[in-house]
Each structure stands twice: as C-alpha cells, then as structure tokens.
Amino acid sequence: MRIVFVTSRFPYPVEKGDKLRAFHQIRGLSQHHEIHLVAISHRPVPKKDLEAMSPYCKTIKVFQIRNWLLPFHLTWGWLEGLPLQVSYFLDRTIKRSVQYHIIQFEPDHVYCQLIRASTYVRALPFKKTLDYMDVFSEGMYQLAAKYKPFGFLFRWEAQRLAAFERTIYKDFDKHTIISAQDRDRLKLATHDQIKVIPNGVDQRFLDYSGERNPEYDLVFVGNLGYGPNTAAAIYLVRELLPALSAKGLSLKLLLAGARPGRRVKALQHIPDVTVTGWMDDIRDAYANGRIFVAPMFTGLGLQNKILEAMAMGLPCVTTTMVNNAIGAVAGKEILVADTAEEFANHISKLIRDSSWHEDVASAGKNFVKSSYRWEEQVGKLENFIASRNVYAGT
C-alpha cells in the first residue's frame, strides 16, 4: 500500500509526543508499505534529521511555513473562524503545492496527524485517516480553568477548537485517537466510531541492560517546556519534597528532559534537586532513579514517560487522570495518588519496603510488555487503515 503520511512538524528528533508517535508509526508501517512523508515545518530541517527518517520513507518532502506571514495567517484564520492552533500551521501560500505533491503519488491512503495539518489534505480525493491524537479543545478548557483572569481567551480558543474538531470529522473516512479517555472527551455524536490507537514503548526500554546504580531516589522525565510537565516539576519540588521531609525522608530528585524553562531551571538551586536538559539517551535518566513520580493534574493523551519508566523497571506513582488513559491496575502495576499526602505515603512505602518496590516494578514492566509494544499498536493502525470498515472496534 502506498501511504502518504502528513505531519505538522518534522517527526525527528522525537522530543515531543506528536513527533514520537509519528516516528514510530512511520517506522512500523514502512516494514510493509511504501511511505511518503510530507511534513509542514516552521523552520529548516537539518540534514541529519532528514537522514534519520530516510530509511523508513520512499520520499521526504518538507514544506516550510513562511514565518514572516504568520500575522496574516492568524488574522485571516480568525476572520474565517479558525482556531489559532490551526491558523498557526496553515500557510495558504504552500497549501496548493502540498496538495499537488500528494496527488502525484496517487496514494492508496493519506494519514494525517493532528487537526493542525488537516486543512492541507481535507479536500483530497483519496481515502484519508485523521489522527486526532488527543483533544486540543479539552486542553484549552483546562487552561481556561487554570488561568482565570485570562480564562475567556482560552475558552474562546477552546470553543473554536471544539467546533473545528466537529467540522473536520466529516472530511475524513477514518479517525484515530490515543486513548479511550480522550475519545470520550471529544464532543462528537459519533465519537464511539473513532479507533483508539495508543502509543507504544520502544523495545530498547524493555531490553535496557546498562549499569544500574541510581544516584537519585525520585526521577521525572519529560519535555520540561510543556506546561503540564512544568507544573509537575514545580509540584514535585514545592509540594512533594516538603511532604516527604515531614515523614523524615530527605530524598534526591532528578528532573530530566528537553527545553527546561526559567521556572524549572530555577529549581536546581534547591538542595537535592538536579535539572538536566536534553539527553542523547533518555534511558540514562530513568536508570539513574529509583522511583518515577509524575504528579500531572492537567494534560491530554497518553503519557509515554510513564510507559517508558515502567518498561525500565521503575515503580511509578502518578495521578488518576494519567492512569485513566493507561489502564494499569492501581495498587499493583502502578500507584495512584491525587494529593501530596497520598504521593508521600506511596513513596515512603516504596523507599522503606524493598520487596514492595520490586513487586510494583515487576508488575508494571510486565503490564507494558503485554499491552504497549509499538509493534502491536502499529499493527492495529495498519489493520484499521486496510479494513473496509469505517470503525474496527477499540
């Protein structure tokens, strides 16, 4: 099958959730299909990144948005009623070129990642799948609740996003999303016809055999420039470490990941807190901690950081919201907490009871191994695209 894979960002390096999802889906699909990558980008793509994708793609074409035209794109989009998330990625000066480029391949299927890129392909006369991945409108509603003085701005964007999510649905033959929780958040009468395709875990995490001599008691990994991850890092330092100290525990914390902003970098001046930036092999960060802690109370999608930590054999403590998307057995495969006291209680027990630490770590790794391999998730996507049915179950 000839598949044109359309993304709103070049899928390498895989330092963000959408890029990670696209990279592994392209890599998996390329084993049995001819993949033509079409990426929209706000910046030039380095040669080394193009070379990293070339083994999996028959052709690669990057269409660069003219950034100096962004004010016009945003204004035009606003007048048309488009959400800013869509207008920011829509360059009308390259839209026709994108369409002509895709048409020349006469693809059997067009797979479009995110509503951000959907306007480039919605009118094409080919079978098409839209991957919502997660629900952008819900993310904006969460921000509206958090930043109340400016909440009306986020609600305005959320309402436009929700309307666009409904409108764009009819222009695609099939639809996918990352979790059942996100599918249920999508305000569509036919949301039950959207196929749930979770992310997976790279086999390298399950097979990690590097040295294990953890320097840190607690570790949190993620794109530290992403709002919910920033909030989690601050919560760990400002709320959780004091709660643990009250229980007589003085623990060392590692915060690792790309793009730490000013507020996160400031945390490294606090005793027993270390902040790193981008790491060439993020597995080294997981291996350098004893317990993975992710106090995330907002955000969307499926948190790959949790799956990767579990695959690496770390017991994980996270929130109900995060585990609702993952579906692990709370209290056995994962530990769930929604307050600093609950987090502190779980961590205290893991620190003081090595047998319990090992049981949770082992159960979590087995859960990921049986439910979240990339090969299985890409297989679901492959079967769904190839099927004649619009909906092929969850």
Short mmCIF file of C-alpha atoms in Angstrom, two decimals:
data_model
loop_
_atom_site.label_atom_id
_atom_site.label_comp_id
_atom_site.label_asym_id
_atom_site.label_seq_id
_atom_site.Cartn_x
_atom_site.Cartn_y
_atom_site.Cartn_z
CA MET A 1 0.00 0.00 0.00
CA ARG A 2 1.26 3.50 -0.84
CA ILE A 3 0.67 5.75 2.18
CA VAL A 4 1.26 9.49 2.36
CA PHE A 5 1.95 10.42 5.98
CA VAL A 6 1.28 14.11 6.70
CA THR A 7 2.58 15.82 9.86
CA SER A 8 2.51 19.38 11.22
CA ARG A 9 6.11 19.03 12.46
CA PHE A 10 9.03 17.02 11.19
CA PRO A 11 8.93 13.80 13.26
CA TYR A 12 12.59 13.77 14.24
CA PRO A 13 14.13 14.18 16.78
CA VAL A 14 11.47 12.59 18.95
CA GLU A 15 11.50 15.07 21.84
CA LYS A 16 7.73 15.74 21.72
CA GLY A 17 4.74 13.45 21.96
CA ASP A 18 3.36 14.01 18.46
CA LYS A 19 6.81 13.51 16.91
CA LEU A 20 7.41 10.33 18.88
CA ARG A 21 4.04 8.94 17.75
CA ALA A 22 4.66 9.83 14.11
CA PHE A 23 8.21 8.47 14.11
CA HIS A 24 7.27 5.04 15.43
CA GLN A 25 4.14 4.77 13.29
CA ILE A 26 6.15 5.60 10.16
CA ARG A 27 8.91 3.20 11.18
CA GLY A 28 6.41 0.40 11.78
CA LEU A 29 4.28 0.98 8.69
CA SER A 30 7.36 1.16 6.46
CA GLN A 31 8.03 -2.54 7.02
CA HIS A 32 5.07 -3.49 4.83
CA HIS A 33 4.11 -0.30 2.99
CA GLU A 34 5.59 2.45 0.85
CA ILE A 35 5.68 5.62 2.94
CA HIS A 36 5.88 9.15 1.54
CA LEU A 37 6.42 11.70 4.31
CA VAL A 38 5.01 15.22 3.91
CA ALA A 39 5.96 17.49 6.81
CA ILE A 40 4.93 21.06 7.45
CA SER A 41 7.63 22.97 9.34
CA HIS A 42 8.21 26.45 10.72
CA ARG A 43 11.98 26.05 10.40
CA PRO A 44 14.52 24.33 8.14
CA VAL A 45 15.08 20.65 8.91
CA PRO A 46 18.74 19.72 9.48
CA LYS A 47 20.28 17.20 7.13
CA LYS A 48 20.96 14.75 9.97
CA ASP A 49 17.24 14.71 10.87
CA LEU A 50 16.28 14.06 7.25
CA GLU A 51 18.81 11.22 7.17
CA ALA A 52 17.32 9.74 10.35
CA MET A 53 13.93 9.38 8.62
CA SER A 54 15.19 8.30 5.20
CA PRO A 55 15.43 4.54 5.98
CA TYR A 56 11.67 4.47 6.54
CA CYS A 57 10.42 6.74 3.75
CA LYS A 58 10.37 6.34 -0.03
CA THR A 59 10.31 10.13 -0.31
CA ILE A 60 10.51 13.00 2.16
CA LYS A 61 9.22 16.48 1.42
CA VAL A 62 9.31 19.37 3.89
CA PHE A 63 7.15 22.42 3.20
CA GLN A 64 8.39 25.34 5.23
CA ILE A 65 5.90 27.89 6.51
CA ARG A 66 6.85 31.49 5.83
CA ASN A 67 7.10 32.81 9.37
CA TRP A 68 7.01 36.45 8.31
CA LEU A 69 3.46 35.77 7.06
CA LEU A 70 2.26 34.41 10.41
CA PRO A 71 0.43 37.61 11.46
CA PHE A 72 -1.52 37.46 8.20
CA HIS A 73 -2.24 33.74 8.60
CA LEU A 74 -3.54 34.25 12.14
CA THR A 75 -5.64 37.26 11.18
CA TRP A 76 -7.11 35.52 8.13
CA GLY A 77 -7.84 32.44 10.19
CA TRP A 78 -9.53 34.50 12.89
CA LEU A 79 -11.79 36.12 10.31
CA GLU A 80 -12.67 32.67 8.95
CA GLY A 81 -13.45 31.37 12.44
CA LEU A 82 -10.49 29.01 12.59
CA PRO A 83 -8.79 28.25 15.92
CA LEU A 84 -5.33 29.69 16.40
CA GLN A 85 -3.89 26.16 16.71
CA VAL A 86 -4.94 25.55 13.11
CA SER A 87 -4.17 29.00 11.67
CA TYR A 88 -0.63 28.88 13.07
CA PHE A 89 0.13 25.80 10.96
CA LEU A 90 -1.80 26.87 7.85
CA ASP A 91 0.24 28.67 5.20
CA ARG A 92 -2.05 29.29 2.24
CA THR A 93 0.92 30.11 0.01
CA ILE A 94 2.10 26.49 0.17
CA LYS A 95 -1.25 24.71 0.54
CA ARG A 96 -1.73 24.10 -3.19
CA SER A 97 1.86 22.90 -3.54
CA VAL A 98 1.28 20.41 -0.73
CA GLN A 99 -1.84 19.10 -2.46
CA TYR A 100 -0.18 18.79 -5.88
CA HIS A 101 2.76 17.00 -4.30
CA ILE A 102 0.48 14.41 -2.70
CA ILE A 103 -1.67 13.95 -5.80
CA GLN A 104 1.32 12.92 -7.91
CA PHE A 105 1.75 9.78 -5.80
CA GLU A 106 -1.85 8.63 -6.31
CA PRO A 107 -1.75 7.21 -2.77
CA ASP A 108 -3.86 4.34 -1.56
CA HIS A 109 -4.25 6.19 1.72
CA VAL A 110 -3.44 9.55 3.28
CA TYR A 111 -2.75 9.51 7.02
CA CYS A 112 -2.90 12.97 8.58
CA GLN A 113 -1.57 13.51 12.08
CA LEU A 114 -3.43 16.16 14.11
CA ILE A 115 -6.11 18.64 13.13
CA ARG A 116 -3.28 21.18 12.68
CA ALA A 117 -2.39 19.62 9.33
CA SER A 118 -5.90 18.64 8.29
CA THR A 119 -6.62 21.74 6.21
CA TYR A 120 -3.87 20.74 3.75
CA VAL A 121 -5.46 17.41 2.88
CA ARG A 122 -9.16 17.61 3.75
CA ALA A 123 -10.20 18.15 0.09
CA LEU A 124 -8.00 15.46 -1.47
CA PRO A 125 -9.89 12.72 -3.39
CA PHE A 126 -8.24 9.78 -1.61
CA LYS A 127 -9.07 7.58 1.35
CA LYS A 128 -7.96 9.52 4.40
CA THR A 129 -7.49 8.94 8.13
CA LEU A 130 -7.26 11.77 10.65
CA ASP A 131 -5.34 11.09 13.84
CA TYR A 132 -6.71 13.46 16.47
CA MET A 133 -4.08 12.01 18.84
CA ASP A 134 -5.63 13.91 21.74
CA VAL A 135 -8.33 16.55 22.20
CA PHE A 136 -6.97 20.07 21.76
CA SER A 137 -10.23 21.71 22.82
CA GLU A 138 -10.10 19.94 26.19
CA GLY A 139 -6.57 21.23 26.71
CA MET A 140 -7.74 24.79 26.18
CA TYR A 141 -10.65 24.33 28.60
CA GLN A 142 -8.12 23.12 31.20
CA LEU A 143 -6.02 26.24 30.65
CA ALA A 144 -9.12 28.42 30.95
CA ALA A 145 -9.80 26.94 34.37
CA LYS A 146 -6.17 27.42 35.44
CA TYR A 147 -5.60 30.98 34.25
CA LYS A 148 -8.88 32.50 35.35
CA PRO A 149 -8.05 36.21 34.79
CA PHE A 150 -7.48 35.37 31.12
CA GLY A 151 -9.79 32.38 31.03
CA PHE A 152 -12.07 33.95 28.45
CA LEU A 153 -9.24 33.89 25.88
CA PHE A 154 -8.63 30.19 26.39
CA ARG A 155 -12.38 29.45 26.37
CA TRP A 156 -12.69 31.34 23.11
CA GLU A 157 -9.95 29.19 21.57
CA ALA A 158 -11.45 26.05 23.13
CA GLN A 159 -14.84 26.74 21.58
CA ARG A 160 -13.30 27.29 18.15
CA LEU A 161 -11.25 24.11 18.50
CA ALA A 162 -14.29 22.08 19.52
CA ALA A 163 -16.24 23.42 16.54
CA PHE A 164 -13.34 22.64 14.20
CA GLU A 165 -12.95 19.12 15.63
CA ARG A 166 -16.59 18.51 14.74
CA THR A 167 -16.35 20.15 11.31
CA ILE A 168 -13.21 18.39 10.13
CA TYR A 169 -14.55 14.97 11.12
CA LYS A 170 -16.76 14.66 8.03
CA ASP A 171 -13.88 15.29 5.63
CA PHE A 172 -12.06 12.09 6.61
CA ASP A 173 -13.02 8.47 6.09
CA LYS A 174 -11.48 7.16 9.31
CA HIS A 175 -10.40 8.61 12.63
CA THR A 176 -7.96 7.58 15.35
CA ILE A 177 -7.11 8.83 18.84
CA ILE A 178 -4.61 7.92 21.54
CA SER A 179 -6.85 6.74 24.39
CA ALA A 180 -10.43 5.91 25.28
CA GLN A 181 -10.37 8.78 27.79
CA ASP A 182 -9.53 11.24 25.02
CA ARG A 183 -12.10 9.70 22.68
CA ASP A 184 -14.78 10.26 25.31
CA ARG A 185 -13.68 13.87 25.73
CA LEU A 186 -14.24 14.56 22.04
CA LYS A 187 -17.63 16.26 21.72
CA LEU A 188 -18.87 14.23 18.76
CA ALA A 189 -22.10 12.30 18.45
CA THR A 190 -20.15 9.56 16.68
CA HIS A 191 -17.09 9.59 18.94
CA ASP A 192 -17.55 5.86 19.58
CA GLN A 193 -16.60 5.28 15.92
CA ILE A 194 -13.09 6.66 16.49
CA LYS A 195 -10.46 3.95 16.70
CA VAL A 196 -8.27 4.01 19.81
CA ILE A 197 -4.61 3.53 18.82
CA PRO A 198 -2.38 4.02 21.88
CA ASN A 199 1.29 4.80 21.75
CA GLY A 200 3.79 2.06 22.46
CA VAL A 201 7.17 1.60 24.08
CA ASP A 202 10.40 1.13 22.15
CA GLN A 203 11.90 -2.30 22.73
CA ARG A 204 15.13 -0.57 23.79
CA PHE A 205 13.48 0.39 27.07
CA LEU A 206 12.36 -3.16 27.82
CA ASP A 207 15.79 -4.53 26.93
CA TYR A 208 17.90 -1.90 28.70
CA SER A 209 21.00 -3.54 30.15
CA GLY A 210 23.06 -0.54 31.18
CA GLU A 211 24.58 0.00 34.58
CA ARG A 212 22.09 0.41 37.42
CA ASN A 213 23.47 2.37 40.35
CA PRO A 214 20.81 5.07 40.89
CA GLU A 215 22.06 8.36 42.24
CA TYR A 216 18.53 9.74 42.73
CA ASP A 217 15.59 8.50 44.76
CA LEU A 218 12.98 10.17 42.56
CA VAL A 219 13.00 10.94 38.86
CA PHE A 220 10.68 12.80 36.49
CA VAL A 221 11.27 12.86 32.73
CA GLY A 222 9.51 14.82 30.02
CA ASN A 223 9.53 17.82 27.70
CA LEU A 224 10.09 20.30 30.52
CA GLY A 225 8.94 23.21 28.35
CA TYR A 226 5.43 21.71 28.09
CA GLY A 227 3.02 23.36 30.53
CA PRO A 228 1.71 20.28 32.39
CA ASN A 229 5.27 18.92 32.72
CA THR A 230 6.49 22.28 34.03
CA ALA A 231 3.68 22.27 36.59
CA ALA A 232 4.54 18.70 37.62
CA ALA A 233 8.22 19.58 38.13
CA ILE A 234 7.33 22.56 40.31
CA TYR A 235 4.82 20.48 42.28
CA LEU A 236 7.47 17.84 42.95
CA VAL A 237 9.82 20.40 44.45
CA ARG A 238 7.41 22.79 46.17
CA GLU A 239 4.77 20.35 47.42
CA LEU A 240 6.02 16.78 47.42
CA LEU A 241 9.56 17.13 48.78
CA PRO A 242 8.29 19.06 51.86
CA ALA A 243 5.60 16.39 52.41
CA LEU A 244 8.29 13.69 52.29
CA SER A 245 10.52 15.72 54.61
CA ALA A 246 7.67 15.79 57.13
CA LYS A 247 7.81 11.99 57.10
CA GLY A 248 11.53 12.04 57.89
CA LEU A 249 12.65 11.41 54.29
CA SER A 250 15.29 13.57 52.62
CA LEU A 251 15.32 12.40 49.01
CA LYS A 252 17.23 13.41 45.89
CA LEU A 253 15.20 14.38 42.81
CA LEU A 254 16.20 14.35 39.13
CA LEU A 255 14.24 16.41 36.59
CA ALA A 256 15.32 15.45 33.07
CA GLY A 257 14.17 16.37 29.59
CA ALA A 258 14.23 18.89 26.77
CA ARG A 259 13.53 22.62 26.95
CA PRO A 260 13.52 23.39 30.70
CA GLY A 261 12.30 26.97 31.04
CA ARG A 262 13.28 29.65 33.52
CA ARG A 263 10.96 28.39 36.27
CA VAL A 264 12.22 24.82 36.00
CA LYS A 265 15.88 25.84 35.79
CA ALA A 266 15.42 27.88 38.98
CA LEU A 267 14.59 24.66 40.85
CA GLN A 268 18.13 23.36 40.50
CA HIS A 269 19.26 25.87 43.15
CA ILE A 270 17.24 23.94 45.73
CA PRO A 271 19.24 21.31 47.68
CA ASP A 272 18.90 17.72 46.42
CA VAL A 273 17.27 18.83 43.12
CA THR A 274 19.06 18.37 39.78
CA VAL A 275 17.74 19.68 36.45
CA THR A 276 19.19 18.43 33.16
CA GLY A 277 18.36 19.45 29.62
CA TRP A 278 18.16 17.25 26.54
CA MET A 279 19.86 13.86 26.94
CA ASP A 280 21.08 11.83 23.97
CA ASP A 281 19.74 8.68 25.61
CA ILE A 282 16.85 9.43 27.97
CA ARG A 283 17.07 5.87 29.30
CA ASP A 284 20.07 7.04 31.32
CA ALA A 285 17.78 9.37 33.27
CA TYR A 286 15.32 6.59 34.09
CA ALA A 287 18.18 4.28 35.09
CA ASN A 288 19.52 6.95 37.46
CA GLY A 289 16.38 6.95 39.63
CA ARG A 290 14.68 4.50 41.98
CA ILE A 291 11.07 5.70 41.71
CA PHE A 292 9.33 7.51 38.86
CA VAL A 293 6.90 10.18 40.04
CA ALA A 294 4.53 12.07 37.71
CA PRO A 295 2.13 14.41 39.59
CA MET A 296 0.25 15.53 36.49
CA PHE A 297 -3.19 17.01 37.10
CA THR A 298 -3.74 18.53 33.65
CA GLY A 299 -2.81 17.47 30.17
CA LEU A 300 -4.05 15.19 27.44
CA GLY A 301 -3.26 11.94 25.74
CA LEU A 302 -1.26 9.01 26.99
CA GLN A 303 1.88 9.75 28.95
CA ASN A 304 4.71 7.85 27.30
CA LYS A 305 7.03 8.82 30.11
CA ILE A 306 5.06 6.52 32.43
CA LEU A 307 5.19 3.60 30.00
CA GLU A 308 8.91 4.07 29.44
CA ALA A 309 9.63 4.22 33.17
CA MET A 310 7.58 1.08 33.78
CA ALA A 311 9.38 -0.66 30.92
CA MET A 312 12.68 0.28 32.54
CA GLY A 313 11.61 -1.45 35.76
CA LEU A 314 10.81 1.60 37.89
CA PRO A 315 7.75 1.63 40.15
CA CYS A 316 5.58 4.55 39.06
CA VAL A 317 3.43 6.90 41.12
CA THR A 318 1.05 9.13 39.17
CA THR A 319 -2.43 10.63 39.19
CA THR A 320 -5.84 9.12 38.50
CA MET A 321 -6.12 11.20 35.31
CA VAL A 322 -2.89 9.77 33.90
CA ASN A 323 -3.74 6.18 34.74
CA ASN A 324 -7.25 6.51 33.27
CA ALA A 325 -5.54 6.72 29.87
CA ILE A 326 -3.02 3.95 30.61
CA GLY A 327 -5.33 1.42 32.28
CA ALA A 328 -2.86 -0.23 34.67
CA VAL A 329 -4.13 -1.93 37.84
CA ALA A 330 -3.82 0.64 40.62
CA GLY A 331 -2.08 -0.66 43.70
CA LYS A 332 -0.42 -3.47 41.79
CA GLU A 333 1.04 -2.34 38.45
CA ILE A 334 1.03 1.36 39.23
CA LEU A 335 0.44 3.53 42.29
CA VAL A 336 -2.15 6.30 42.07
CA ALA A 337 -2.26 9.49 44.12
CA ASP A 338 -4.07 12.81 43.79
CA THR A 339 -2.71 14.74 46.79
CA ALA A 340 0.77 15.44 48.11
CA GLU A 341 -0.03 13.30 51.16
CA GLU A 342 -1.05 10.33 49.01
CA PHE A 343 2.08 10.69 46.87
CA ALA A 344 4.23 10.88 50.00
CA ASN A 345 2.60 7.78 51.51
CA HIS A 346 3.25 5.69 48.39
CA ILE A 347 6.82 6.89 48.03
CA SER A 348 7.55 6.36 51.73
CA LYS A 349 6.38 2.74 51.49
CA LEU A 350 8.43 2.11 48.33
CA ILE A 351 11.55 3.56 49.94
CA ARG A 352 11.18 1.59 53.16
CA ASP A 353 9.91 -1.70 51.74
CA SER A 354 12.27 -3.11 49.10
CA SER A 355 10.03 -6.12 48.50
CA TRP A 356 7.04 -3.89 47.71
CA HIS A 357 9.29 -1.75 45.48
CA GLU A 358 10.28 -4.84 43.49
CA ASP A 359 6.72 -6.18 43.24
CA VAL A 360 5.31 -2.93 41.80
CA ALA A 361 8.26 -2.51 39.43
CA SER A 362 7.98 -6.07 38.12
CA ALA A 363 4.20 -5.93 37.68
CA GLY A 364 4.45 -2.60 35.86
CA LYS A 365 7.08 -3.88 33.45
CA ASN A 366 5.04 -6.99 32.66
CA PHE A 367 1.97 -4.80 32.04
CA VAL A 368 3.82 -2.66 29.49
CA LYS A 369 5.37 -5.71 27.86
CA SER A 370 1.97 -7.31 27.35
CA SER A 371 -0.05 -4.21 26.39
CA TYR A 372 2.11 -1.44 24.96
CA ARG A 373 4.62 -2.65 22.40
CA TRP A 374 4.92 -0.37 19.37
CA GLU A 375 4.70 -3.39 17.08
CA GLU A 376 1.23 -4.22 18.39
CA GLN A 377 -0.04 -0.64 18.24
CA VAL A 378 1.23 -0.09 14.70
CA GLY A 379 -0.35 -3.42 13.78
CA LYS A 380 -3.71 -2.10 14.99
CA LEU A 381 -3.25 1.02 12.86
CA GLU A 382 -2.20 -0.99 9.83
CA ASN A 383 -5.26 -3.26 10.08
CA PHE A 384 -7.57 -0.31 10.60
CA ILE A 385 -6.28 1.57 7.56
CA ALA A 386 -6.53 -1.56 5.41
CA SER A 387 -10.02 -2.51 6.58
CA ARG A 388 -13.10 -1.60 4.62
CA ASN A 389 -14.98 -0.68 7.76
CA VAL A 390 -15.01 2.90 8.99
CA TYR A 391 -14.81 1.60 12.53
CA ALA A 392 -12.97 -1.53 13.60
CA GLY A 393 -13.55 -1.51 17.36
CA THR A 394 -11.25 -0.34 20.15
#
